[in-house]
Amino acid sequence: MALDAERGSVGLVPTMGALHEGHLSLIRRAAAETDRVVVSVFVNPTQFNDPGDLAKYPRDLERDAALAFGAAATVIYAPSVEQIYPDGFATTVQVRGITERWEGASRPGHFDGVATVVAILLDQTRPDRSYFGEKDFQQLTMIRRMHADLALPGKIVGCPLVREDDGLALSSRNVRLNAGARQWALALSRALRAMRAQAEAGERNVRPLLATGERLLAQVDLDYLAIVDPATLDPVDTLVPGARALVAATVGGVRLIDTMAMTDG
Ligand code: AMP
């Protein structure tokens, strides 16, 4: 169709705003690979299982727009809740299996909210390529499954996790860490790095790797630390290619997640 030919290829970067370098890396990648980049900014109420977390979620659309355009976004799409969930909205997209452990077990309903909003955003924007961070590894895995199952448009592109210089995984929630908690939070990336180093030194058994990580995480409120198959997210006993460590912990009242490949894929 002439109109489609004129619009060129479209890249979609779904976000909840409070943009940081992690988001900007997705936007830059999208700009390098597609003609027009749509950055959606929508704090999706249905994916928050904790109303306090939703209320405290940082919001500053003007700042986000400036950062996104600076990273070569073409359009900022910041819908209202009614534009996504019109009156009478009654549908939930649920991906079974992959979502049942880890974040899914700790945050009931979270992935249903994510799957539903991503399906809506993909339908509304019809992108050729959609960009998601490996930071939310389980989310990315779920989105790939849903995308295939529902034959949603375009291609899903996973992008590497971006860290602060000291190793902390960038997250919109980091602004809520006070100076003390910010230091404790380094335990997550330190644990993952130590595990990876042990794996690189030849350790193939998962148990000693987890023991190393748990030791370094002793001072934080650990939710889970696991090493999983990168496709199924089932725990493994021995490292498989691309095996992934997943960690979640609460530090200074802020829930943080991090992830690292333990071996090259
Ligand atoms: P959020 O705004 O937290 O929903 O994140 C929007 C997108 O940015 C998701 O695909 C995230 O996985 C991705 N993202 C968030 N933090 C990072 C990071 N530190 N590195 C890479 N991607 C990230």
XYZ file of N, CA and C and ligand atoms in Angstrom:
818
model
N 0.838 -1.210 0.000
C 0.000 0.000 0.000
C 0.869 1.254 0.000
N 0.471 2.243 -0.781
C 1.280 3.463 -0.903
C 1.525 4.096 0.464
N 0.467 4.148 1.266
C 0.604 4.807 2.566
C 1.662 4.119 3.416
N 1.617 2.781 3.422
C 2.577 2.030 4.226
C 3.989 2.241 3.715
N 4.115 2.274 2.382
C 5.443 2.481 1.802
C 5.984 3.839 2.236
N 5.093 4.823 2.309
C 5.533 6.170 2.695
C 5.917 6.251 4.162
N 5.273 5.454 4.967
C 5.533 5.611 6.400
C 6.904 5.047 6.772
N 7.489 4.232 5.898
C 8.786 3.642 6.213
C 8.632 2.624 7.319
N 9.750 2.087 7.793
C 9.651 1.087 8.861
C 9.510 1.792 10.209
N 8.781 1.136 11.098
C 8.488 1.728 12.412
C 9.100 0.856 13.505
N 9.801 1.512 14.416
C 10.319 0.830 15.605
C 9.530 1.297 16.817
N 9.190 0.369 17.688
C 8.453 0.725 18.913
C 9.319 0.427 20.129
N 9.399 1.400 21.027
C 10.082 1.192 22.311
C 9.074 1.472 23.422
N 8.476 0.423 23.974
C 7.507 0.638 25.066
C 8.229 0.921 26.383
N 7.796 1.964 27.085
C 8.394 2.303 28.385
C 7.300 2.779 29.337
N 7.699 2.861 30.604
C 6.815 3.494 31.594
C 7.370 4.872 31.983
N 8.233 5.424 31.150
C 8.784 6.750 31.429
C 9.905 6.683 32.447
N 10.196 7.856 33.075
C 11.359 7.983 33.969
C 12.586 7.442 33.237
N 12.783 7.955 32.041
C 13.776 7.379 31.125
C 15.199 7.545 31.651
N 16.004 6.535 31.398
C 17.420 6.553 31.742
C 18.195 5.951 30.575
N 19.506 5.826 30.751
C 20.361 5.335 29.657
C 19.931 3.961 29.132
N 19.340 3.142 29.992
C 18.860 1.831 29.536
C 17.800 2.005 28.453
N 16.806 2.847 28.746
C 15.769 3.121 27.747
C 16.376 3.771 26.501
N 17.304 4.709 26.740
C 17.865 5.458 25.600
C 18.660 4.533 24.683
N 19.262 3.487 25.266
C 19.995 2.538 24.414
C 19.022 1.797 23.490
N 17.823 1.520 23.985
C 16.807 0.875 23.140
C 16.356 1.836 22.025
N 16.169 3.100 22.390
C 15.702 4.098 21.414
C 16.757 4.294 20.325
N 18.033 4.376 20.743
C 19.107 4.562 19.744
C 19.196 3.359 18.813
N 19.073 2.185 19.387
C 19.109 0.975 18.552
C 17.948 0.983 17.562
N 16.754 1.357 18.047
C 15.582 1.424 17.167
C 15.814 2.446 16.060
N 16.418 3.580 16.409
C 16.651 4.636 15.416
C 17.674 4.181 14.375
N 18.597 3.326 14.789
C 19.604 2.830 13.844
C 19.000 1.800 12.890
N 17.924 1.147 13.322
C 17.399 0.013 12.543
C 16.065 0.275 11.855
N 15.385 1.371 12.217
C 14.081 1.655 11.605
C 13.992 3.142 11.232
N 13.029 3.485 10.375
C 12.927 4.872 9.878
C 12.275 5.801 10.894
N 11.288 5.283 11.626
C 10.594 6.117 12.612
C 10.500 5.357 13.918
N 10.774 6.062 14.998
C 10.782 5.401 16.299
C 9.668 5.978 17.173
N 8.753 5.117 17.547
C 7.692 5.492 18.477
C 8.121 5.057 19.871
N 8.185 6.011 20.789
C 8.469 5.671 22.188
C 7.163 5.842 22.954
N 6.648 4.749 23.479
C 5.438 4.893 24.289
C 5.833 5.099 25.741
N 5.111 5.995 26.377
C 5.324 6.293 27.800
C 3.978 6.094 28.474
N 3.853 5.001 29.193
C 2.562 4.687 29.817
C 2.828 3.922 31.108
N 2.511 4.532 32.228
C 2.654 3.841 33.514
C 1.411 2.958 33.639
N 1.606 1.708 33.333
C 0.495 0.773 33.149
C -0.056 0.293 34.490
N -1.236 0.783 34.883
C -1.710 0.451 36.236
C -1.923 -1.045 36.447
N -2.258 -1.786 35.389
C -2.612 -3.194 35.599
C -1.408 -4.079 35.900
N -0.196 -3.563 35.722
C 0.963 -4.423 36.016
C 1.550 -4.171 37.393
N 0.937 -3.250 38.147
C 1.402 -2.981 39.510
C 0.551 -3.788 40.479
N 1.183 -4.737 41.151
C 0.415 -5.485 42.146
C 0.406 -4.742 43.480
N 1.293 -3.723 43.603
C 1.364 -2.953 44.846
C 0.929 -1.508 44.538
N -0.238 -1.084 45.038
C -0.745 0.258 44.715
C 0.219 1.355 45.156
N 0.971 1.100 46.248
C 1.953 2.084 46.718
C 3.047 2.295 45.681
N 3.467 1.204 45.053
C 4.508 1.260 44.019
C 4.011 2.092 42.827
N 2.751 1.873 42.444
C 2.160 2.650 41.339
C 2.115 4.134 41.696
N 1.679 4.439 42.919
C 1.559 5.845 43.340
C 2.929 6.520 43.347
N 3.972 5.761 43.731
C 5.308 6.348 43.873
C 6.100 6.339 42.564
N 5.536 5.745 41.519
C 6.316 5.609 40.283
C 6.641 6.995 39.728
N 7.938 7.287 39.441
C 8.292 8.653 39.001
C 7.693 9.001 37.641
N 7.145 10.225 37.524
C 6.524 10.652 36.259
C 6.978 12.064 35.907
N 7.494 12.250 34.707
C 7.890 13.581 34.228
C 7.955 13.516 32.701
N 6.799 13.730 32.074
C 6.695 13.526 30.627
C 7.576 14.493 29.842
N 7.675 15.742 30.347
C 8.467 16.733 29.610
C 9.944 16.295 29.530
N 10.450 15.860 30.686
C 11.834 15.378 30.730
C 11.995 14.160 29.822
N 11.041 13.218 29.916
C 11.118 11.998 29.105
C 11.129 12.331 27.620
N 10.256 13.272 27.225
C 10.169 13.628 25.801
C 11.499 14.221 25.338
N 12.084 15.096 26.153
C 13.358 15.716 25.768
C 14.439 14.642 25.600
N 14.489 13.706 26.536
C 15.507 12.648 26.454
C 15.265 11.745 25.242
N 13.998 11.379 25.035
C 13.677 10.463 23.925
C 13.985 11.120 22.582
N 13.586 12.385 22.422
C 13.887 13.067 21.149
C 15.393 13.220 20.982
N 16.089 13.456 22.093
C 17.554 13.571 22.046
C 18.207 12.277 21.574
N 17.536 11.142 21.825
C 18.074 9.843 21.394
C 17.490 9.423 20.048
N 16.867 10.387 19.339
C 16.373 10.199 17.961
C 15.013 9.509 17.863
N 14.176 9.650 18.914
C 12.786 9.205 18.781
C 12.072 10.130 17.792
N 11.105 9.573 17.066
C 10.323 10.385 16.124
C 9.035 10.878 16.791
N 8.414 9.997 17.550
C 7.112 10.287 18.153
C 7.111 9.792 19.589
N 6.546 10.592 20.494
C 6.292 10.096 21.849
C 4.800 9.811 21.923
N 4.463 8.614 22.307
C 3.052 8.238 22.455
C 2.786 8.058 23.939
N 2.056 9.003 24.521
C 1.788 8.952 25.965
C 0.276 8.895 26.174
N -0.296 7.725 25.994
C -1.756 7.608 26.075
C -2.260 7.770 27.503
N -3.522 8.148 27.607
C -4.187 8.157 28.922
C -4.592 6.721 29.255
N -4.950 6.486 30.488
C -5.418 5.145 30.886
C -6.650 4.764 30.057
N -7.517 5.747 29.765
C -8.741 5.468 28.990
C -8.417 5.097 27.538
N -7.321 5.627 27.003
C -6.959 5.286 25.617
C -6.484 3.838 25.515
N -5.947 3.332 26.599
C -5.495 1.935 26.587
C -6.618 1.010 27.073
N -7.272 1.429 28.127
C -8.341 0.601 28.715
C -9.648 1.388 28.692
N -10.328 1.440 27.533
C -11.582 2.204 27.470
C -12.629 1.611 28.412
N -13.621 2.410 28.705
C -14.709 1.997 29.577
C -15.214 0.608 29.186
N -15.338 -0.275 30.128
C -15.869 -1.606 29.838
C -14.803 -2.618 29.430
N -13.557 -2.207 29.372
C -12.456 -3.111 28.985
C -12.475 -4.354 29.878
N -12.435 -5.540 29.277
C -12.630 -6.748 30.076
C -11.699 -7.901 29.693
N -10.659 -7.601 28.909
C -9.814 -8.680 28.381
C -8.446 -8.694 29.053
N -7.964 -9.880 29.367
C -6.608 -10.024 29.898
C -5.865 -11.032 29.038
N -4.624 -10.709 28.677
C -3.787 -11.676 27.974
C -2.920 -12.358 29.018
N -2.988 -13.672 29.058
C -2.205 -14.412 30.051
C -1.329 -15.441 29.344
N -0.037 -15.380 29.621
C 0.906 -16.340 29.058
C 1.222 -17.333 30.167
N 0.886 -18.583 29.958
C 1.097 -19.573 31.020
C 2.546 -20.040 31.029
N 2.898 -20.811 32.035
C 4.228 -21.466 32.080
C 5.320 -20.503 32.505
N 5.894 -19.832 31.494
C 7.041 -18.938 31.720
C 6.793 -17.925 32.834
N 5.540 -17.500 32.976
C 5.241 -16.411 33.918
C 4.972 -16.914 35.338
N 4.986 -18.218 35.521
C 4.508 -18.724 36.807
C 5.547 -18.674 37.920
N 6.816 -18.624 37.558
C 7.876 -18.570 38.574
C 8.382 -17.143 38.762
N 9.391 -16.991 39.583
C 10.209 -15.799 39.765
C 9.349 -14.545 39.939
N 9.450 -13.595 39.033
C 8.668 -12.369 39.206
C 7.176 -12.675 39.274
N 6.750 -13.650 38.496
C 5.324 -14.001 38.461
C 4.833 -14.517 39.803
N 5.677 -15.299 40.475
C 5.281 -15.852 41.772
C 5.242 -14.752 42.834
N 6.154 -13.784 42.722
C 6.235 -12.735 43.745
C 5.273 -11.585 43.480
N 4.870 -11.435 42.239
C 4.031 -10.285 41.883
C 2.794 -10.775 41.120
N 1.807 -11.314 41.865
C 0.631 -11.895 41.201
C -0.042 -10.878 40.273
N -0.335 -11.308 39.069
C -1.035 -10.450 38.108
C -0.117 -9.538 37.306
N 1.133 -9.396 37.747
C 2.051 -8.457 37.081
C 2.198 -8.764 35.591
N 2.496 -10.027 35.271
C 2.757 -10.343 33.862
C 1.486 -10.297 33.015
N 0.352 -10.555 33.616
C -0.904 -10.406 32.851
C -1.056 -8.946 32.412
N -0.728 -8.035 33.327
C -0.817 -6.609 32.997
C 0.157 -6.229 31.899
N 1.381 -6.767 31.985
C 2.400 -6.456 30.967
C 1.969 -7.034 29.616
N 1.564 -8.311 29.615
C 1.199 -8.956 28.349
C 0.038 -8.209 27.695
N -0.928 -7.829 28.494
C -2.111 -7.156 27.940
C -1.724 -5.820 27.327
N -0.947 -5.020 28.056
C -0.623 -3.689 27.522
C 0.299 -3.796 26.308
N 1.222 -4.744 26.317
C 2.127 -4.865 25.161
C 1.341 -5.321 23.926
N 0.380 -6.235 24.113
C -0.455 -6.658 22.975
C -1.216 -5.460 22.415
N -1.743 -4.625 23.299
C -2.496 -3.441 22.850
C -1.565 -2.463 22.114
N -0.394 -2.220 22.685
C 0.534 -1.262 22.062
C 1.011 -1.760 20.694
N 1.256 -3.061 20.577
C 1.694 -3.606 19.287
C 0.570 -3.482 18.265
N -0.656 -3.685 18.721
C -1.793 -3.559 17.799
C -1.999 -2.099 17.397
N -1.847 -1.192 18.334
C -2.091 0.223 18.034
C -1.025 0.810 17.115
N 0.229 0.361 17.275
C 1.319 1.029 16.551
C 1.839 0.210 15.370
N 1.501 -1.064 15.308
C 1.910 -1.938 14.195
C 3.389 -1.777 13.807
N 4.289 -1.963 14.767
C 5.706 -1.735 14.458
C 6.308 -2.862 13.613
N 7.371 -2.523 12.900
C 8.152 -3.547 12.217
C 9.097 -4.236 13.187
N 9.566 -3.462 14.169
C 10.448 -4.023 15.194
C 10.097 -3.374 16.531
N 10.058 -4.194 17.582
C 9.800 -3.674 18.933
C 10.980 -4.035 19.810
N 11.383 -3.104 20.641
C 12.635 -3.235 21.400
C 12.347 -3.382 22.893
N 12.919 -4.426 23.482
C 12.737 -4.696 24.912
C 14.094 -5.024 25.525
N 14.261 -4.669 26.811
C 15.543 -4.875 27.466
C 15.660 -6.256 28.098
N 16.871 -6.799 28.044
C 17.152 -8.057 28.755
C 17.153 -7.842 30.263
N 17.200 -6.591 30.695
C 17.092 -6.296 32.138
C 15.897 -7.045 32.730
N 14.776 -7.001 31.999
C 13.554 -7.709 32.425
C 13.503 -9.010 31.628
N 14.396 -9.917 31.983
C 14.622 -11.099 31.140
C 13.376 -11.977 31.036
N 12.694 -12.133 32.170
C 11.489 -12.974 32.154
C 10.389 -12.305 31.320
N 10.310 -10.985 31.448
C 9.328 -10.230 30.646
C 9.613 -10.403 29.155
N 10.882 -10.278 28.773
C 11.262 -10.424 27.363
C 10.911 -11.824 26.862
N 11.183 -12.825 27.688
C 10.883 -14.213 27.295
C 9.376 -14.397 27.117
N 8.613 -13.811 28.031
C 7.150 -13.910 27.933
C 6.642 -13.212 26.676
N 7.206 -12.038 26.386
C 6.743 -11.266 25.223
C 7.044 -12.012 23.926
N 8.209 -12.660 23.870
C 8.519 -13.456 22.665
C 7.483 -14.570 22.480
N 7.117 -15.225 23.576
C 6.124 -16.317 23.512
C 4.771 -15.787 23.024
N 4.317 -14.695 23.660
C 3.013 -14.112 23.300
C 3.019 -13.652 21.852
N 4.095 -13.021 21.438
C 4.231 -12.488 20.087
C 4.089 -13.611 19.064
N 4.730 -14.748 19.357
C 4.630 -15.895 18.446
C 3.230 -16.497 18.506
N 2.707 -16.677 19.708
C 1.415 -17.353 19.859
C 0.279 -16.571 19.200
N 0.308 -15.251 19.333
C -0.795 -14.431 18.819
C -0.484 -13.853 17.434
N 0.667 -14.252 16.860
C 1.081 -13.737 15.544
C 0.970 -12.216 15.508
N 1.535 -11.572 16.515
C 1.505 -10.109 16.598
C 2.491 -9.529 15.579
N 2.310 -8.252 15.208
C 3.118 -7.705 14.120
C 4.600 -7.526 14.451
N 5.422 -7.550 13.394
C 6.830 -7.185 13.488
C 7.687 -8.239 14.149
N 8.836 -7.758 14.618
C 9.850 -8.644 15.189
C 10.166 -8.114 16.587
N 10.446 -9.021 17.523
C 10.839 -8.608 18.880
C 12.369 -8.596 18.952
N 12.922 -7.484 19.401
C 14.374 -7.358 19.503
C 14.757 -7.197 20.980
N 15.569 -8.125 21.486
C 16.064 -8.032 22.866
C 17.371 -7.251 22.896
N 17.514 -6.356 23.878
C 18.692 -5.472 23.942
C 19.418 -5.660 25.276
N 20.764 -5.539 25.256
C 21.554 -5.801 26.466
C 21.240 -4.859 27.625
N 21.440 -5.367 28.816
C 21.217 -4.596 30.047
C 22.291 -3.508 30.185
N 21.866 -2.297 30.518
C 22.807 -1.183 30.716
C 22.974 -0.943 32.213
N 24.257 -0.786 32.644
C 24.570 -0.610 34.062
C 25.219 0.742 34.332
N 25.135 1.173 35.587
C 25.959 2.295 36.049
C 27.416 1.837 36.044
N 28.348 2.800 36.150
C 29.770 2.436 36.157
C 30.099 1.466 37.288
N 29.415 1.609 38.418
C 29.716 0.729 39.554
C 28.978 -0.611 39.473
N 28.227 -0.837 38.417
C 27.605 -2.142 38.211
C 26.104 -2.176 38.426
N 25.551 -1.192 39.135
C 24.105 -1.220 39.412
C 23.309 -1.195 38.104
N 22.386 -2.126 37.953
C 21.535 -2.137 36.758
C 20.665 -0.888 36.764
N 20.639 -0.161 35.660
C 19.801 1.041 35.599
C 18.338 0.640 35.714
N 17.626 1.404 36.523
C 16.193 1.171 36.718
C 15.549 2.487 37.118
N 14.325 2.685 36.679
C 13.598 3.909 37.065
C 13.400 3.960 38.572
N 13.441 2.802 39.217
C 13.223 2.768 40.673
C 14.475 3.183 41.456
N 15.637 3.250 40.796
C 16.872 3.574 41.522
C 16.809 4.942 42.193
N 16.016 5.871 41.628
C 15.940 7.215 42.235
C 15.342 7.140 43.641
N 14.674 6.034 43.942
C 14.077 5.902 45.279
C 15.048 5.331 46.311
N 16.247 4.956 45.874
C 17.247 4.424 46.817
C 17.952 5.588 47.509
N 17.988 5.592 48.836
C 18.806 6.613 49.504
C 20.281 6.185 49.422
N 21.179 7.067 49.900
C 22.602 6.815 49.684
C 23.036 5.474 50.257
N 22.516 5.124 51.435
C 22.885 3.851 52.060
C 22.381 2.679 51.244
N 21.121 2.740 50.864
C 20.512 1.642 50.107
C 21.187 1.496 48.741
N 21.593 2.628 48.188
C 22.275 2.616 46.877
C 23.548 1.756 46.959
N 24.245 1.816 48.111
C 25.447 0.994 48.301
C 25.084 -0.477 48.474
N 24.045 -0.730 49.314
C 23.618 -2.124 49.513
C 23.174 -2.755 48.196
N 22.591 -1.918 47.339
C 22.034 -2.427 46.078
C 23.116 -3.015 45.179
N 24.368 -2.590 45.404
C 25.464 -3.113 44.576
C 25.668 -4.610 44.785
N 25.117 -5.127 45.898
C 25.263 -6.564 46.176
C 24.717 -7.409 45.020
N 23.664 -6.934 44.361
C 23.053 -7.749 43.299
C 24.040 -7.972 42.153
N 24.590 -6.881 41.630
C 25.493 -7.039 40.480
C 26.806 -7.697 40.910
N 27.234 -7.415 42.150
C 28.474 -8.067 42.631
C 28.285 -9.574 42.694
N 27.145 -9.998 43.197
C 26.869 -11.434 43.304
C 26.870 -12.068 41.913
N 26.204 -11.415 40.973
C 26.129 -11.981 39.619
C 27.513 -12.042 38.974
N 28.301 -10.989 39.185
C 29.646 -10.969 38.593
C 30.523 -12.060 39.193
N 30.411 -12.245 40.504
C 31.221 -13.285 41.163
C 30.817 -14.665 40.648
N 29.528 -14.865 40.452
C 29.056 -16.153 39.931
C 29.571 -16.383 38.516
N 29.497 -15.335 37.718
C 29.959 -15.429 36.319
C 31.463 -15.748 36.293
N 32.217 -15.081 37.189
C 33.673 -15.308 37.222
C 33.964 -16.764 37.585
N 33.200 -17.277 38.538
C 33.387 -18.679 38.956
C 33.045 -19.625 37.791
N 31.998 -19.286 37.051
C 31.620 -20.102 35.887
C 32.724 -20.034 34.834
N 33.264 -18.829 34.632
C 34.335 -18.680 33.633
C 35.589 -19.432 34.052
N 35.768 -19.566 35.378
C 36.931 -20.312 35.875
C 36.718 -21.823 35.760
N 35.536 -22.241 35.300
C 35.340 -23.654 35.008
C 34.257 -24.356 35.814
N 33.644 -23.667 36.785
C 32.608 -24.326 37.585
C 31.352 -24.536 36.723
N 30.897 -25.751 36.627
C 29.724 -26.079 35.802
C 28.500 -26.369 36.657
N 28.736 -26.706 37.924
C 27.613 -27.040 38.808
C 26.981 -25.757 39.342
N 25.680 -25.743 39.343
C 24.958 -24.542 39.726
C 25.006 -24.310 41.239
N 25.008 -25.396 42.005
C 24.916 -25.235 43.463
C 26.026 -24.342 44.051
N 27.313 -24.607 43.721
C 28.350 -23.709 44.267
C 28.258 -22.279 43.740
N 27.757 -22.120 42.531
C 27.585 -20.758 41.998
C 26.540 -20.010 42.826
N 25.442 -20.687 43.123
C 24.386 -20.047 43.927
C 24.892 -19.750 45.336
N 25.715 -20.665 45.869
C 26.252 -20.443 47.219
C 27.096 -19.166 47.248
N 27.888 -18.962 46.208
C 28.700 -17.745 46.101
C 27.798 -16.516 46.070
N 26.780 -16.568 45.230
C 25.868 -15.429 45.115
C 25.153 -15.159 46.424
N 24.665 -16.211 47.045
C 23.900 -16.035 48.299
C 24.767 -15.412 49.388
N 26.040 -15.799 49.420
C 26.941 -15.211 50.413
C 27.027 -13.694 50.222
N 27.124 -13.271 48.986
C 27.266 -11.837 48.715
C 25.941 -11.084 48.876
N 24.862 -11.843 48.936
C 23.543 -11.216 49.060
C 22.989 -11.326 50.486
N 23.852 -11.769 51.404
C 23.379 -12.051 52.770
C 22.799 -10.814 53.455
N 23.239 -9.626 53.048
C 22.809 -8.401 53.746
C 21.553 -7.776 53.143
N 21.027 -8.332 52.061
C 19.810 -7.737 51.481
C 18.646 -8.699 51.655
N 17.454 -8.176 51.486
C 16.243 -8.985 51.628
C 16.015 -9.697 50.288
N 16.609 -10.900 50.200
C 16.606 -11.632 48.917
C 15.252 -12.280 48.671
N 14.705 -12.068 47.487
C 13.472 -12.761 47.104
C 13.853 -14.078 46.425
N 14.627 -13.994 45.339
C 15.116 -15.227 44.727
C 16.457 -14.974 44.045
N 17.237 -16.035 43.979
C 18.446 -16.079 43.162
C 18.402 -17.431 42.480
N 18.466 -17.446 41.159
C 18.325 -18.707 40.439
C 19.193 -18.680 39.196
N 19.538 -19.872 38.731
C 20.178 -19.998 37.421
C 19.256 -20.866 36.579
N 18.873 -20.319 35.424
C 17.793 -20.939 34.662
C 18.200 -21.168 33.214
N 17.453 -22.071 32.595
C 17.557 -22.274 31.155
C 17.027 -21.001 30.481
N 17.768 -20.433 29.506
C 17.356 -19.133 28.969
C 16.059 -19.181 28.152
N 15.635 -20.360 27.740
C 14.409 -20.446 26.940
C 13.190 -20.743 27.798
N 13.338 -21.682 28.748
C 12.175 -22.096 29.538
C 12.089 -21.374 30.878
N 13.210 -20.820 31.325
C 13.352 -20.217 32.655
C 13.195 -21.229 33.787
N 13.308 -22.511 33.454
C 13.335 -23.544 34.497
C 14.738 -23.588 35.112
N 14.830 -23.828 36.431
C 16.152 -23.920 37.059
C 16.951 -25.064 36.445
N 18.267 -24.884 36.381
C 19.144 -25.958 35.889
C 20.102 -26.358 37.002
N 20.606 -27.586 36.933
C 21.588 -28.067 37.915
C 23.004 -27.854 37.417
N 23.136 -27.910 36.088
C 24.442 -27.755 35.449
C 24.288 -26.664 34.395
N 25.348 -25.890 34.181
C 25.241 -24.786 33.228
C 24.984 -25.301 31.807
N 23.983 -24.715 31.161
C 23.719 -24.979 29.744
C 24.163 -23.716 29.001
N 24.362 -23.766 27.685
C 24.754 -22.556 26.955
C 23.736 -21.429 27.186
N 24.234 -20.260 27.525
C 23.352 -19.111 27.741
C 22.606 -19.127 29.062
N 22.945 -20.070 29.959
C 22.252 -20.131 31.261
C 22.259 -18.748 31.903
N 21.151 -18.385 32.527
C 20.948 -17.029 33.037
C 20.779 -17.032 34.537
N 21.477 -16.161 35.203
C 21.175 -15.946 36.617
C 20.123 -14.846 36.703
N 19.146 -15.060 37.557
C 18.094 -14.064 37.817
C 18.106 -13.779 39.308
N 18.018 -12.510 39.670
C 17.979 -12.170 41.088
C 16.958 -11.073 41.321
N 16.286 -11.156 42.474
C 15.372 -10.099 42.909
C 15.559 -9.920 44.405
N 15.619 -8.665 44.835
C 15.776 -8.384 46.257
C 15.172 -7.024 46.559
N 14.785 -6.847 47.806
C 14.295 -5.539 48.237
C 15.396 -4.880 49.049
N 15.719 -3.651 48.667
C 16.796 -2.907 49.326
C 16.244 -1.530 49.686
N 16.286 -1.196 50.976
C 15.763 0.106 51.396
C 14.331 0.329 50.946
N 13.537 -0.735 50.946
C 12.125 -0.611 50.572
C 11.882 -0.596 49.070
N 12.931 -0.782 48.267
C 12.780 -0.736 46.802
C 13.077 -2.128 46.244
N 12.153 -2.644 45.443
C 12.366 -3.970 44.855
C 13.223 -3.834 43.595
N 14.331 -4.581 43.564
C 15.265 -4.486 42.438
C 15.425 -5.860 41.802
N 15.621 -5.880 40.487
C 15.957 -7.141 39.814
C 17.223 -6.935 38.992
N 17.903 -8.039 38.732
C 19.106 -7.984 37.900
C 19.260 -9.357 37.250
N 20.074 -9.429 36.233
C 20.275 -10.691 35.521
C 21.608 -10.666 34.797
N 22.170 -11.831 34.605
C 23.441 -11.925 33.853
C 23.543 -13.332 33.249
N 24.076 -13.403 32.029
C 24.345 -14.716 31.443
C 25.541 -15.311 32.172
N 25.454 -16.575 32.512
C 26.553 -17.250 33.218
C 27.538 -17.876 32.238
N 27.046 -18.133 31.013
C 27.931 -18.636 29.945
C 27.489 -17.960 28.661
N 28.335 -17.944 27.670
C 27.916 -17.374 26.397
C 26.913 -18.321 25.753
N 25.943 -17.691 25.048
C 24.884 -18.473 24.403
C 25.478 -19.281 23.274
P 10.258 0.145 31.940
O 10.099 1.614 31.669
O 10.954 -0.155 33.216
O 8.984 -0.617 31.732
O 11.263 -0.379 30.833
C 11.003 -0.179 29.470
C 11.969 -1.002 28.655
O 13.303 -0.605 28.950
C 11.870 -2.494 28.973
O 12.000 -3.224 27.762
C 13.036 -2.713 29.882
O 13.531 -4.032 29.859
C 14.049 -1.745 29.305
N 15.058 -1.415 30.321
C 14.840 -0.972 31.585
N 16.008 -0.851 32.246
C 16.980 -1.240 31.383
C 18.402 -1.358 31.463
N 19.066 -1.054 32.575
N 19.070 -1.796 30.382
C 18.411 -2.121 29.241
N 17.074 -2.031 29.089
C 16.373 -1.596 30.143
